[in-house]
GROMACS .gro file of C-alpha atoms in nm:
model
  453
    1MET     CA    1   0.981   1.594  -0.924
    2ASN     CA    2   0.666   1.736  -0.762
    3THR     CA    3   0.393   1.497  -0.653
    4SER     CA    4   0.040   1.619  -0.711
    5PRO     CA    5  -0.226   1.577  -0.437
    6ARG     CA    6  -0.408   1.328  -0.660
    7GLN     CA    7  -0.097   1.111  -0.702
    8PHE     CA    8  -0.036   1.127  -0.326
    9LYS     CA    9  -0.398   1.023  -0.263
   10ASN     CA   10  -0.370   0.731  -0.505
   11THR     CA   11  -0.042   0.622  -0.344
   12PHE     CA   12  -0.202   0.638   0.001
   13LYS     CA   13  -0.496   0.425  -0.118
   14LYS     CA   14  -0.253   0.152  -0.229
   15LEU     CA   15  -0.094   0.122   0.116
   16SER     CA   16  -0.134  -0.216   0.282
   17LEU     CA   17  -0.337  -0.257   0.601
   18LYS     CA   18  -0.017  -0.309   0.797
   19SER     CA   19   0.137   0.009   0.658
   20ARG     CA   20  -0.179   0.206   0.735
   21LEU     CA   21  -0.194   0.082   1.093
   22LEU     CA   22   0.176   0.148   1.153
   23LEU     CA   23   0.153   0.491   0.988
   24ALA     CA   24  -0.146   0.587   1.203
   25ALA     CA   25   0.026   0.455   1.516
   26ALA     CA   26   0.347   0.642   1.431
   27PHE     CA   27   0.149   0.964   1.372
   28TRP     CA   28  -0.040   0.958   1.700
   29LEU     CA   29   0.260   0.830   1.895
   30SER     CA   30   0.474   1.109   1.748
   31ALA     CA   31   0.211   1.364   1.851
   32MET     CA   32   0.205   1.231   2.208
   33ILE     CA   33   0.585   1.210   2.230
   34LEU     CA   34   0.615   1.564   2.096
   35ALA     CA   35   0.359   1.690   2.348
   36ALA     CA   36   0.543   1.509   2.628
   37GLY     CA   37   0.883   1.639   2.508
   38ILE     CA   38   0.756   1.997   2.519
   39GLY     CA   39   0.523   1.969   2.817
   40ILE     CA   40   0.748   1.783   3.064
   41PRO     CA   41   1.040   2.034   3.055
   42LYS     CA   42   0.791   2.319   3.091
   43LEU     CA   43   0.629   2.157   3.392
   44VAL     CA   44   0.971   2.087   3.545
   45ASN     CA   45   1.079   2.446   3.478
   46ASP     CA   46   0.765   2.584   3.643
   47TYR     CA   47   0.823   2.356   3.942
   48LEU     CA   48   1.189   2.455   3.982
   49VAL     CA   49   1.111   2.827   3.947
   50GLN     CA   50   0.833   2.796   4.201
   51ASP     CA   51   1.068   2.609   4.436
   52VAL     CA   52   1.332   2.883   4.401
   53LYS     CA   53   1.073   3.150   4.475
   54SER     CA   54   0.963   2.955   4.782
   55GLN     CA   55   1.322   2.961   4.908
   56LEU     CA   56   1.351   3.332   4.826
   57SER     CA   57   1.031   3.402   5.020
   58LEU     CA   58   1.203   3.269   5.334
   59SER     CA   59   1.485   3.517   5.283
   60MET     CA   60   1.224   3.786   5.218
   61ASP     CA   61   1.067   3.717   5.556
   62GLU     CA   62   1.410   3.735   5.721
   63ILE     CA   63   1.494   4.067   5.552
   64THR     CA   64   1.154   4.211   5.639
   65ALA     CA   65   1.206   4.120   6.004
   66ASN     CA   66   1.555   4.274   6.026
   67ILE     CA   67   1.524   4.596   5.825
   68GLU     CA   68   1.489   4.918   6.023
   69VAL     CA   69   1.544   5.294   5.993
   70ASN     CA   70   1.824   5.465   6.191
   71ARG     CA   71   1.813   5.810   6.349
   72LYS     CA   72   1.923   5.971   6.024
   73GLY     CA   73   1.630   5.813   5.839
   74ASN     CA   74   1.843   5.563   5.647
   75LEU     CA   75   1.762   5.198   5.598
   76ILE     CA   76   1.979   4.951   5.793
   77MET     CA   77   1.993   4.578   5.865
   78THR     CA   78   1.998   4.502   6.235
   79SER     CA   79   2.166   4.163   6.194
   80PRO     CA   80   2.335   3.965   5.911
   81LEU     CA   81   2.122   3.725   5.707
   82SER     CA   82   2.156   3.352   5.757
   83ASP     CA   83   2.244   3.271   5.392
   84PRO     CA   84   2.619   3.342   5.349
   85ARG     CA   85   2.576   3.397   4.975
   86PHE     CA   86   2.429   3.740   5.046
   87SER     CA   87   2.771   3.840   5.184
   88GLN     CA   88   2.982   3.685   4.903
   89PRO     CA   89   3.049   3.927   4.615
   90TYR     CA   90   2.891   3.823   4.282
   91SER     CA   91   2.755   3.504   4.435
   92GLY     CA   92   2.439   3.513   4.223
   93LEU     CA   93   2.204   3.569   4.519
   94TYR     CA   94   2.115   3.932   4.577
   95TRP     CA   95   1.874   4.156   4.760
   96SER     CA   96   1.802   4.525   4.768
   97ALA     CA   97   1.567   4.751   4.962
   98SER     CA   98   1.494   5.092   4.822
   99THR     CA   99   1.281   5.398   4.876
  100LYS     CA  100   1.265   5.721   4.682
  101GLY     CA  101   1.560   5.863   4.869
  102ASP     CA  102   1.752   5.565   4.996
  103ASP     CA  103   1.889   5.234   4.866
  104LEU     CA  104   2.017   4.941   5.074
  105ARG     CA  105   2.159   4.632   4.905
  106SER     CA  106   2.338   4.305   4.982
  107ARG     CA  107   2.718   4.281   4.991
  108SER     CA  108   2.695   4.026   4.708
  109LEU     CA  109   2.604   4.310   4.470
  110TRP     CA  110   2.930   4.481   4.569
  111ASP     CA  111   2.943   4.804   4.369
  112LYS     CA  112   2.653   4.719   4.135
  113LYS     CA  113   2.279   4.761   4.150
  114LEU     CA  114   1.999   4.538   4.036
  115ASN     CA  115   1.932   4.630   3.673
  116ILE     CA  116   1.562   4.640   3.594
  117GLU     CA  117   1.469   4.614   3.224
  118GLU     CA  118   1.110   4.688   3.126
  119ASP     CA  119   0.971   4.496   2.826
  120PRO     CA  120   0.680   4.675   2.656
  121LEU     CA  121   0.552   4.339   2.525
  122ASP     CA  122   0.570   4.174   2.868
  123THR     CA  123   0.391   4.283   3.182
  124LYS     CA  124   0.674   4.144   3.392
  125ALA     CA  125   1.011   4.319   3.405
  126THR     CA  126   1.346   4.144   3.368
  127ILE     CA  127   1.597   4.196   3.648
  128LYS     CA  128   1.971   4.133   3.603
  129GLY     CA  129   2.233   4.090   3.872
  130ALA     CA  130   2.589   4.209   3.935
  131ASN     CA  131   2.729   4.001   3.644
  132ASN     CA  132   2.442   4.102   3.420
  133GLU     CA  133   2.289   3.759   3.465
  134LYS     CA  134   1.915   3.709   3.448
  135LEU     CA  135   1.754   3.655   3.787
  136ILE     CA  136   1.460   3.468   3.923
  137TYR     CA  137   1.319   3.721   4.164
  138ILE     CA  138   1.038   3.820   4.399
  139GLN     CA  139   0.939   4.167   4.511
  140LYS     CA  140   0.753   4.299   4.811
  141GLN     CA  141   0.658   4.642   4.944
  142ILE     CA  142   0.654   4.709   5.319
  143TYR     CA  143   0.587   5.015   5.533
  144LEU     CA  144   0.774   5.130   5.845
  145PRO     CA  145   0.639   5.385   6.093
  146GLU     CA  146   0.947   5.604   6.060
  147ILE     CA  147   0.899   5.679   5.687
  148LYS     CA  148   0.592   5.745   5.483
  149ALA     CA  149   0.714   5.607   5.149
  150PRO     CA  150   0.690   5.231   5.084
  151ILE     CA  151   1.005   5.020   5.092
  152THR     CA  152   1.048   4.795   4.785
  153ILE     CA  153   1.241   4.480   4.866
  154THR     CA  154   1.372   4.271   4.574
  155ILE     CA  155   1.545   3.932   4.610
  156GLY     CA  156   1.688   3.754   4.306
  157LEU     CA  157   1.882   3.435   4.226
  158ASN     CA  158   2.093   3.367   3.917
  159GLU     CA  159   1.881   3.172   3.664
  160ASP     CA  160   2.176   3.015   3.474
  161PRO     CA  161   2.226   2.708   3.701
  162LEU     CA  162   1.855   2.630   3.676
  163GLU     CA  163   1.868   2.671   3.295
  164GLN     CA  164   2.165   2.435   3.272
  165THR     CA  165   1.991   2.179   3.491
  166LEU     CA  166   1.675   2.210   3.281
  167HIS     CA  167   1.877   2.177   2.958
  168GLN     CA  168   2.041   1.854   3.080
  169LEU     CA  169   1.707   1.723   3.200
  170THR     CA  170   1.543   1.807   2.864
  171GLY     CA  171   1.813   1.615   2.675
  172GLN     CA  172   1.763   1.312   2.899
  173VAL     CA  173   1.385   1.337   2.861
  174TRP     CA  174   1.413   1.338   2.479
  175ILE     CA  175   1.643   1.034   2.491
  176ILE     CA  176   1.394   0.849   2.711
  177LEU     CA  177   1.102   0.955   2.492
  178GLY     CA  178   1.293   0.849   2.179
  179LEU     CA  179   1.356   0.505   2.327
  180LEU     CA  180   0.993   0.490   2.437
  181PHE     CA  181   0.877   0.582   2.084
  182SER     CA  182   1.095   0.313   1.926
  183GLY     CA  183   0.995   0.049   2.177
  184VAL     CA  184   0.622   0.119   2.162
  185LEU     CA  185   0.625   0.138   1.780
  186PHE     CA  186   0.813  -0.193   1.766
  187LEU     CA  187   0.559  -0.356   1.998
  188ILE     CA  188   0.275  -0.211   1.789
  189GLY     CA  189   0.442  -0.352   1.477
  190VAL     CA  190   0.465  -0.695   1.640
  191GLN     CA  191   0.102  -0.671   1.749
  192VAL     CA  192  -0.014  -0.563   1.402
  193SER     CA  193   0.189  -0.839   1.233
  194TRP     CA  194   0.047  -1.099   1.471
  195SER     CA  195  -0.309  -0.967   1.426
  196LEU     CA  196  -0.283  -0.962   1.045
  197ARG     CA  197  -0.118  -1.304   1.020
  198PRO     CA  198  -0.451  -1.476   0.932
  199LEU     CA  199  -0.487  -1.240   0.633
  200ALA     CA  200  -0.133  -1.322   0.521
  201LYS     CA  201  -0.221  -1.691   0.554
  202MET     CA  202  -0.535  -1.635   0.346
  203GLN     CA  203  -0.329  -1.456   0.081
  204SER     CA  204  -0.084  -1.745   0.057
  205GLU     CA  205  -0.372  -1.993   0.030
  206LEU     CA  206  -0.531  -1.787  -0.247
  207VAL     CA  207  -0.198  -1.800  -0.432
  208MET     CA  208  -0.199  -2.179  -0.389
  209LEU     CA  209  -0.557  -2.185  -0.520
  210ARG     CA  210  -0.452  -1.986  -0.825
  211LYS     CA  211  -0.165  -2.229  -0.884
  212GLY     CA  212  -0.402  -2.524  -0.855
  213GLU     CA  213  -0.222  -2.671  -0.552
  214GLN     CA  214  -0.542  -2.676  -0.345
  215LYS     CA  215  -0.914  -2.638  -0.412
  216THR     CA  216  -1.048  -2.478  -0.092
  217LEU     CA  217  -0.933  -2.254   0.193
  218SER     CA  218  -0.861  -2.412   0.530
  219GLN     CA  219  -1.109  -2.362   0.815
  220HIS     CA  220  -0.859  -2.256   1.084
  221TYR     CA  221  -0.923  -1.881   1.095
  222PRO     CA  222  -1.030  -1.634   1.368
  223GLN     CA  223  -1.402  -1.589   1.417
  224GLU     CA  224  -1.395  -1.244   1.249
  225ILE     CA  225  -1.261  -1.396   0.923
  226ALA     CA  226  -1.421  -1.741   0.941
  227PRO     CA  227  -1.753  -1.633   0.778
  228LEU     CA  228  -1.563  -1.480   0.484
  229VAL     CA  229  -1.361  -1.801   0.440
  230SER     CA  230  -1.679  -2.010   0.446
  231GLU     CA  231  -1.839  -1.787   0.183
  232LEU     CA  232  -1.530  -1.805  -0.039
  233ASN     CA  233  -1.524  -2.183  -0.013
  234ALA     CA  234  -1.894  -2.197  -0.099
  235LEU     CA  235  -1.835  -1.967  -0.397
  236LEU     CA  236  -1.545  -2.180  -0.521
  237PHE     CA  237  -1.755  -2.495  -0.490
  238HIS     CA  238  -2.041  -2.325  -0.675
  239TYR     CA  239  -1.819  -2.221  -0.966
  240GLN     CA  240  -1.657  -2.563  -0.985
  241GLU     CA  241  -2.002  -2.717  -1.001
  242LEU     CA  242  -2.108  -2.471  -1.270
  243LEU     CA  243  -1.798  -2.557  -1.470
  244GLU     CA  244  -1.859  -2.931  -1.455
  245ARG     CA  245  -2.231  -2.891  -1.522
  246ALA     CA  246  -2.177  -2.660  -1.822
  247ARG     CA  247  -1.924  -2.897  -1.975
  248HIS     CA  248  -2.150  -3.199  -1.922
  249HIS     CA  249  -2.444  -3.018  -2.079
  250ALA     CA  250  -2.226  -2.902  -2.370
  251GLY     CA  251  -2.103  -3.255  -2.428
  252ASN     CA  252  -2.453  -3.406  -2.405
  253LEU     CA  253  -2.593  -3.144  -2.642
  254SER     CA  254  -2.308  -3.204  -2.885
  255HIS     CA  255  -2.373  -3.579  -2.895
  256SER     CA  256  -2.749  -3.538  -2.921
  257LEU     CA  257  -2.723  -3.302  -3.220
  258LYS     CA  258  -2.441  -3.478  -3.400
  259THR     CA  259  -2.651  -3.772  -3.525
  260PRO     CA  260  -2.947  -3.569  -3.663
  261LEU     CA  261  -2.708  -3.333  -3.841
  262SER     CA  262  -2.518  -3.624  -3.993
  263ILE     CA  263  -2.848  -3.774  -4.120
  264LEU     CA  264  -2.949  -3.442  -4.273
  265LYS     CA  265  -2.613  -3.408  -4.447
  266ASN     CA  266  -2.639  -3.762  -4.584
  267GLU     CA  267  -2.994  -3.705  -4.707
  268LEU     CA  268  -2.874  -3.405  -4.909
  269GLU     CA  269  -2.687  -3.642  -5.138
  270TYR     CA  270  -3.016  -3.798  -5.254
  271LEU     CA  271  -3.184  -3.467  -5.336
  272SER     CA  272  -3.181  -3.281  -5.662
  273ILE     CA  273  -2.908  -3.026  -5.723
  274GLU     CA  274  -3.158  -2.742  -5.678
  275ASP     CA  275  -3.282  -2.877  -5.343
  276LYS     CA  276  -2.930  -2.962  -5.235
  277ASN     CA  277  -2.807  -2.608  -5.297
  278ARG     CA  278  -3.111  -2.464  -5.127
  279LEU     CA  279  -3.081  -2.675  -4.808
  280SER     CA  280  -2.702  -2.698  -4.772
  281ILE     CA  281  -2.669  -2.331  -4.673
  282PRO     CA  282  -2.915  -2.340  -4.374
  283ILE     CA  283  -2.770  -2.676  -4.260
  284ARG     CA  284  -2.419  -2.530  -4.268
  285GLN     CA  285  -2.542  -2.224  -4.078
  286LEU     CA  286  -2.706  -2.453  -3.823
  287GLN     CA  287  -2.375  -2.636  -3.777
  288GLU     CA  288  -2.193  -2.303  -3.729
  289HIS     CA  289  -2.444  -2.181  -3.471
  290ILE     CA  290  -2.425  -2.510  -3.279
  291ASP     CA  291  -2.044  -2.505  -3.277
  292TYR     CA  292  -2.036  -2.143  -3.165
  293HIS     CA  293  -2.286  -2.176  -2.881
  294LEU     CA  294  -2.139  -2.504  -2.760
  295SER     CA  295  -1.804  -2.327  -2.726
  296ARG     CA  296  -1.974  -2.041  -2.539
  297ALA     CA  297  -2.138  -2.294  -2.305
  298ARG     CA  298  -1.800  -2.451  -2.230
  299MET     CA  299  -1.652  -2.112  -2.150
  300ALA     CA  300  -1.937  -2.005  -1.921
  301GLY     CA  301  -1.819  -2.233  -1.644
  302SER     CA  302  -1.454  -2.132  -1.657
  303MET     CA  303  -1.496  -1.764  -1.568
  304ASN     CA  304  -1.305  -1.664  -1.251
  305ILE     CA  305  -1.199  -2.015  -1.154
  306LEU     CA  306  -0.888  -1.972  -0.941
  307SER     CA  307  -0.742  -2.317  -0.905
  308VAL     CA  308  -0.616  -2.372  -1.261
  309ALA     CA  309  -0.257  -2.386  -1.384
  310THR     CA  310  -0.138  -2.527  -1.717
  311SER     CA  311   0.201  -2.553  -1.887
  312PRO     CA  312   0.181  -2.410  -2.243
  313SER     CA  313   0.497  -2.598  -2.337
  314GLU     CA  314   0.339  -2.936  -2.257
  315ARG     CA  315   0.017  -2.855  -2.443
  316VAL     CA  316   0.197  -2.729  -2.756
  317ASP     CA  317   0.407  -3.047  -2.765
  318ALA     CA  318   0.095  -3.265  -2.731
  319ILE     CA  319  -0.103  -3.075  -2.996
  320SER     CA  320   0.189  -3.065  -3.242
  321MET     CA  321   0.227  -3.443  -3.226
  322ALA     CA  322  -0.133  -3.480  -3.347
  323PHE     CA  323  -0.108  -3.214  -3.618
  324ASP     CA  324   0.223  -3.355  -3.744
  325LYS     CA  325   0.033  -3.669  -3.838
  326ILE     CA  326  -0.276  -3.495  -3.977
  327TYR     CA  327  -0.078  -3.252  -4.194
  328ALA     CA  328   0.218  -3.480  -4.264
  329GLU     CA  329   0.196  -3.421  -4.642
  330ARG     CA  330   0.258  -3.046  -4.594
  331GLU     CA  331   0.595  -3.112  -4.422
  332VAL     CA  332   0.557  -2.818  -4.181
  333ILE     CA  333   0.806  -2.803  -3.895
  334LEU     CA  334   0.694  -2.663  -3.559
  335ILE     CA  335   0.969  -2.510  -3.342
  336SER     CA  336   0.870  -2.468  -2.977
  337GLU     CA  337   1.089  -2.236  -2.766
  338LEU     CA  338   0.856  -2.230  -2.466
  339ASN     CA  339   0.993  -2.269  -2.115
  340SER     CA  340   0.868  -2.595  -1.967
  341GLU     CA  341   0.855  -2.437  -1.617
  342ASP     CA  342   0.616  -2.155  -1.717
  343LYS     CA  343   0.253  -2.200  -1.619
  344ILE     CA  344  -0.050  -1.985  -1.690
  345ALA     CA  345  -0.386  -1.953  -1.512
  346VAL     CA  346  -0.590  -2.131  -1.783
  347ASP     CA  347  -0.769  -2.464  -1.774
  348LYS     CA  348  -0.590  -2.736  -1.976
  349THR     CA  349  -0.891  -2.818  -2.196
  350ASP     CA  350  -0.956  -2.453  -2.276
  351LEU     CA  351  -0.588  -2.389  -2.350
  352ASP     CA  352  -0.591  -2.688  -2.588
  353GLU     CA  353  -0.892  -2.533  -2.763
  354MET     CA  354  -0.718  -2.197  -2.809
  355LEU     CA  355  -0.374  -2.329  -2.904
  356GLY     CA  356  -0.531  -2.593  -3.128
  357ASN     CA  357  -0.718  -2.331  -3.332
  358LEU     CA  358  -0.410  -2.112  -3.376
  359LEU     CA  359  -0.170  -2.399  -3.448
  360GLU     CA  360  -0.412  -2.555  -3.696
  361ASN     CA  361  -0.424  -2.226  -3.887
  362GLY     CA  362  -0.044  -2.232  -3.888
  363TYR     CA  363  -0.034  -2.589  -4.022
  364LYS     CA  364  -0.283  -2.496  -4.295
  365TRP     CA  365  -0.109  -2.180  -4.420
  366ALA     CA  366   0.262  -2.204  -4.330
  367HIS     CA  367   0.508  -2.274  -4.610
  368SER     CA  368   0.751  -2.474  -4.400
  369MET     CA  369   0.780  -2.349  -4.038
  370ILE     CA  370   0.578  -2.252  -3.731
  371ARG     CA  371   0.759  -2.085  -3.441
  372VAL     CA  372   0.614  -2.077  -3.086
  373HIS     CA  373   0.786  -1.875  -2.813
  374SER     CA  374   0.695  -1.666  -2.509
  375ILE     CA  375   0.778  -1.331  -2.349
  376GLU     CA  376   0.721  -1.223  -1.989
  377ILE     CA  377   0.569  -0.876  -1.956
  378PRO     CA  378   0.490  -0.654  -1.653
  379ASN     CA  379   0.199  -0.719  -1.414
  380ASN     CA  380   0.297  -1.087  -1.390
  381GLN     CA  381   0.174  -1.180  -1.738
  382ILE     CA  382   0.316  -1.393  -2.016
  383GLN     CA  383   0.271  -1.371  -2.392
  384ILE     CA  384   0.256  -1.689  -2.603
  385ILE     CA  385   0.352  -1.600  -2.960
  386ILE     CA  386   0.264  -1.827  -3.255
  387GLU     CA  387   0.395  -1.718  -3.596
  388ASP     CA  388   0.437  -1.885  -3.935
  389ASP     CA  389   0.611  -1.815  -4.264
  390GLY     CA  390   0.297  -1.831  -4.477
  391LEU     CA  391   0.124  -1.557  -4.675
  392GLY     CA  392  -0.031  -1.405  -4.363
  393ILE     CA  393  -0.333  -1.174  -4.344
  394PRO     CA  394  -0.353  -0.814  -4.469
  395GLN     CA  395  -0.315  -0.575  -4.177
  396ASP     CA  396  -0.649  -0.408  -4.244
  397GLN     CA  397  -0.821  -0.747  -4.196
  398PHE     CA  398  -0.684  -0.823  -3.845
  399GLU     CA  399  -0.990  -0.696  -3.659
  400ARG     CA  400  -1.233  -0.842  -3.912
  401VAL     CA  401  -1.109  -1.203  -3.901
  402ILE     CA  402  -1.170  -1.240  -3.528
  403LYS     CA  403  -1.540  -1.170  -3.573
  404ARG     CA  404  -1.778  -1.466  -3.573
  405GLY     CA  405  -1.824  -1.646  -3.905
  406ILE     CA  406  -1.567  -1.443  -4.102
  407ARG     CA  407  -1.348  -1.645  -4.342
  408LEU     CA  408  -1.101  -1.485  -4.582
  409ASP     CA  409  -1.055  -1.803  -4.789
  410GLU     CA  410  -1.370  -2.004  -4.866
  411SER     CA  411  -1.172  -2.273  -5.054
  412THR     CA  412  -1.055  -2.442  -4.734
  413PRO     CA  413  -1.290  -2.623  -4.494
  414GLY     CA  414  -1.393  -2.442  -4.178
  415THR     CA  415  -1.666  -2.244  -4.005
  416GLY     CA  416  -1.492  -1.911  -3.945
  417LEU     CA  417  -1.544  -1.951  -3.569
  418GLY     CA  418  -1.188  -2.043  -3.464
  419LEU     CA  419  -1.032  -1.700  -3.402
  420ASN     CA  420  -1.355  -1.563  -3.254
  421ILE     CA  421  -1.376  -1.852  -3.009
  422VAL     CA  422  -1.009  -1.805  -2.915
  423THR     CA  423  -1.070  -1.433  -2.853
  424GLU     CA  424  -1.370  -1.491  -2.627
  425MET     CA  425  -1.205  -1.778  -2.437
  426ALA     CA  426  -0.893  -1.569  -2.378
  427HIS     CA  427  -1.108  -1.282  -2.249
  428SER     CA  428  -1.283  -1.520  -2.004
  429TYR     CA  429  -0.941  -1.583  -1.844
  430ARG     CA  430  -0.853  -1.210  -1.822
  431GLY     CA  431  -0.635  -1.253  -2.131
  432SER     CA  432  -0.637  -1.137  -2.491
  433LEU     CA  433  -0.560  -1.234  -2.851
  434THR     CA  434  -0.384  -0.993  -3.087
  435LEU     CA  435  -0.281  -1.040  -3.449
  436ASP     CA  436   0.018  -0.883  -3.622
  437LYS     CA  437   0.265  -0.931  -3.908
  438SER     CA  438   0.520  -1.203  -3.835
  439THR     CA  439   0.893  -1.137  -3.854
  440ILE     CA  440   0.926  -1.456  -4.063
  441GLY     CA  441   0.667  -1.349  -4.318
  442GLY     CA  442   0.326  -1.484  -4.217
  443LEU     CA  443   0.079  -1.424  -3.935
  444LYS     CA  444   0.178  -1.354  -3.575
  445ALA     CA  445  -0.083  -1.446  -3.311
  446THR     CA  446  -0.016  -1.340  -2.951
  447LEU     CA  447  -0.204  -1.485  -2.653
  448THR     CA  448  -0.161  -1.292  -2.326
  449PHE     CA  449  -0.250  -1.457  -1.992
  450PRO     CA  450  -0.175  -1.414  -1.619
  451LYS     CA  451   0.129  -1.615  -1.517
  452VAL     CA  452   0.121  -1.860  -1.226
  453ASP     CA  453   0.430  -1.817  -1.002
   0.00000   0.00000   0.00000
């Protein structure tokens, strides 16, 4: 399967800081190790070749000092050379002195001559010895008074021993560099892990905040991160204050409006039928608007609060006990299959509001049974499913009933705000409400929320 450049770019963006640092370190370290692995053997090779040529230059001086021309005009050596390898056949160390008409060579060449191979792509020729081995060589031209033509002296040494030595050295260098790469990368990994440990600590504390196990971050952080921690703590405190303030204001407003509304409703009973019908509609609309906006005020403080965790199983059990008494004459049985260990990132009061609205609808419309169960889905989320065996809602009305003030049955008491409030409250906790046809005949309501591990 081919990976497109865009997918590769997106994958790279998702890499953690530790992975990025280690990947960058591995890249640059690999480049340096590769440069060292190539450069060091080349430097050693140049040094060894230069050292061999320095040794050959000593023999060149000795040959130059001892070469002469006899009475017949031929080249001769007046005395043997000091290096015995020149006298040993096929020893790997050779010399030759040649003019246009004469050729003098070392005994080590025996019956062979130095083989010169010209390479058109290389300015320097390749010279091979008696065993056709490649030589490291030097050349020099000298002049003697007895002959006019220059004498070309060539001295060469078998390159194979040097190549073998260099090959062994290169293998050892790569082993050392490999160990160095592993060791340095390991130390960099330790350094990166140690340097990023405060971020890992912050991540674990944020998880604890989300679970509700603590309300603020600790203050023991390096000076580079300490300002961020202080700002996060201030932000958390600010949101907690907003939550408490919004709920207090909502409660105070609710109590302050409840009495005047009750008086107005009671006064309607003493009015004429015409006046009663004319005033009951705006009073009911006023009640609906108050209920709706009070619910919105309660939700305003709960947005993005981290330190909340509630067990849906416990809340369903508590709410069902109350509804079993209120709707006892309907003889509806609620079956809860929720896992008592599951927790979601929703405030307890807000979860009661959402579950209460959905369960109350179930108690009103179910024939005999309400079933509550949950399913875990990807991205660490959980679905709470509430379904009944009642008549349900036509599928084409699912989107309509969650709008504010919509009621499909005007014969039962209510404001038509329940499902709309549940939808908006669920959204404030990064969740959702969806409606569908139940497998047992009635309505299926699904609440989706982030799960607390």
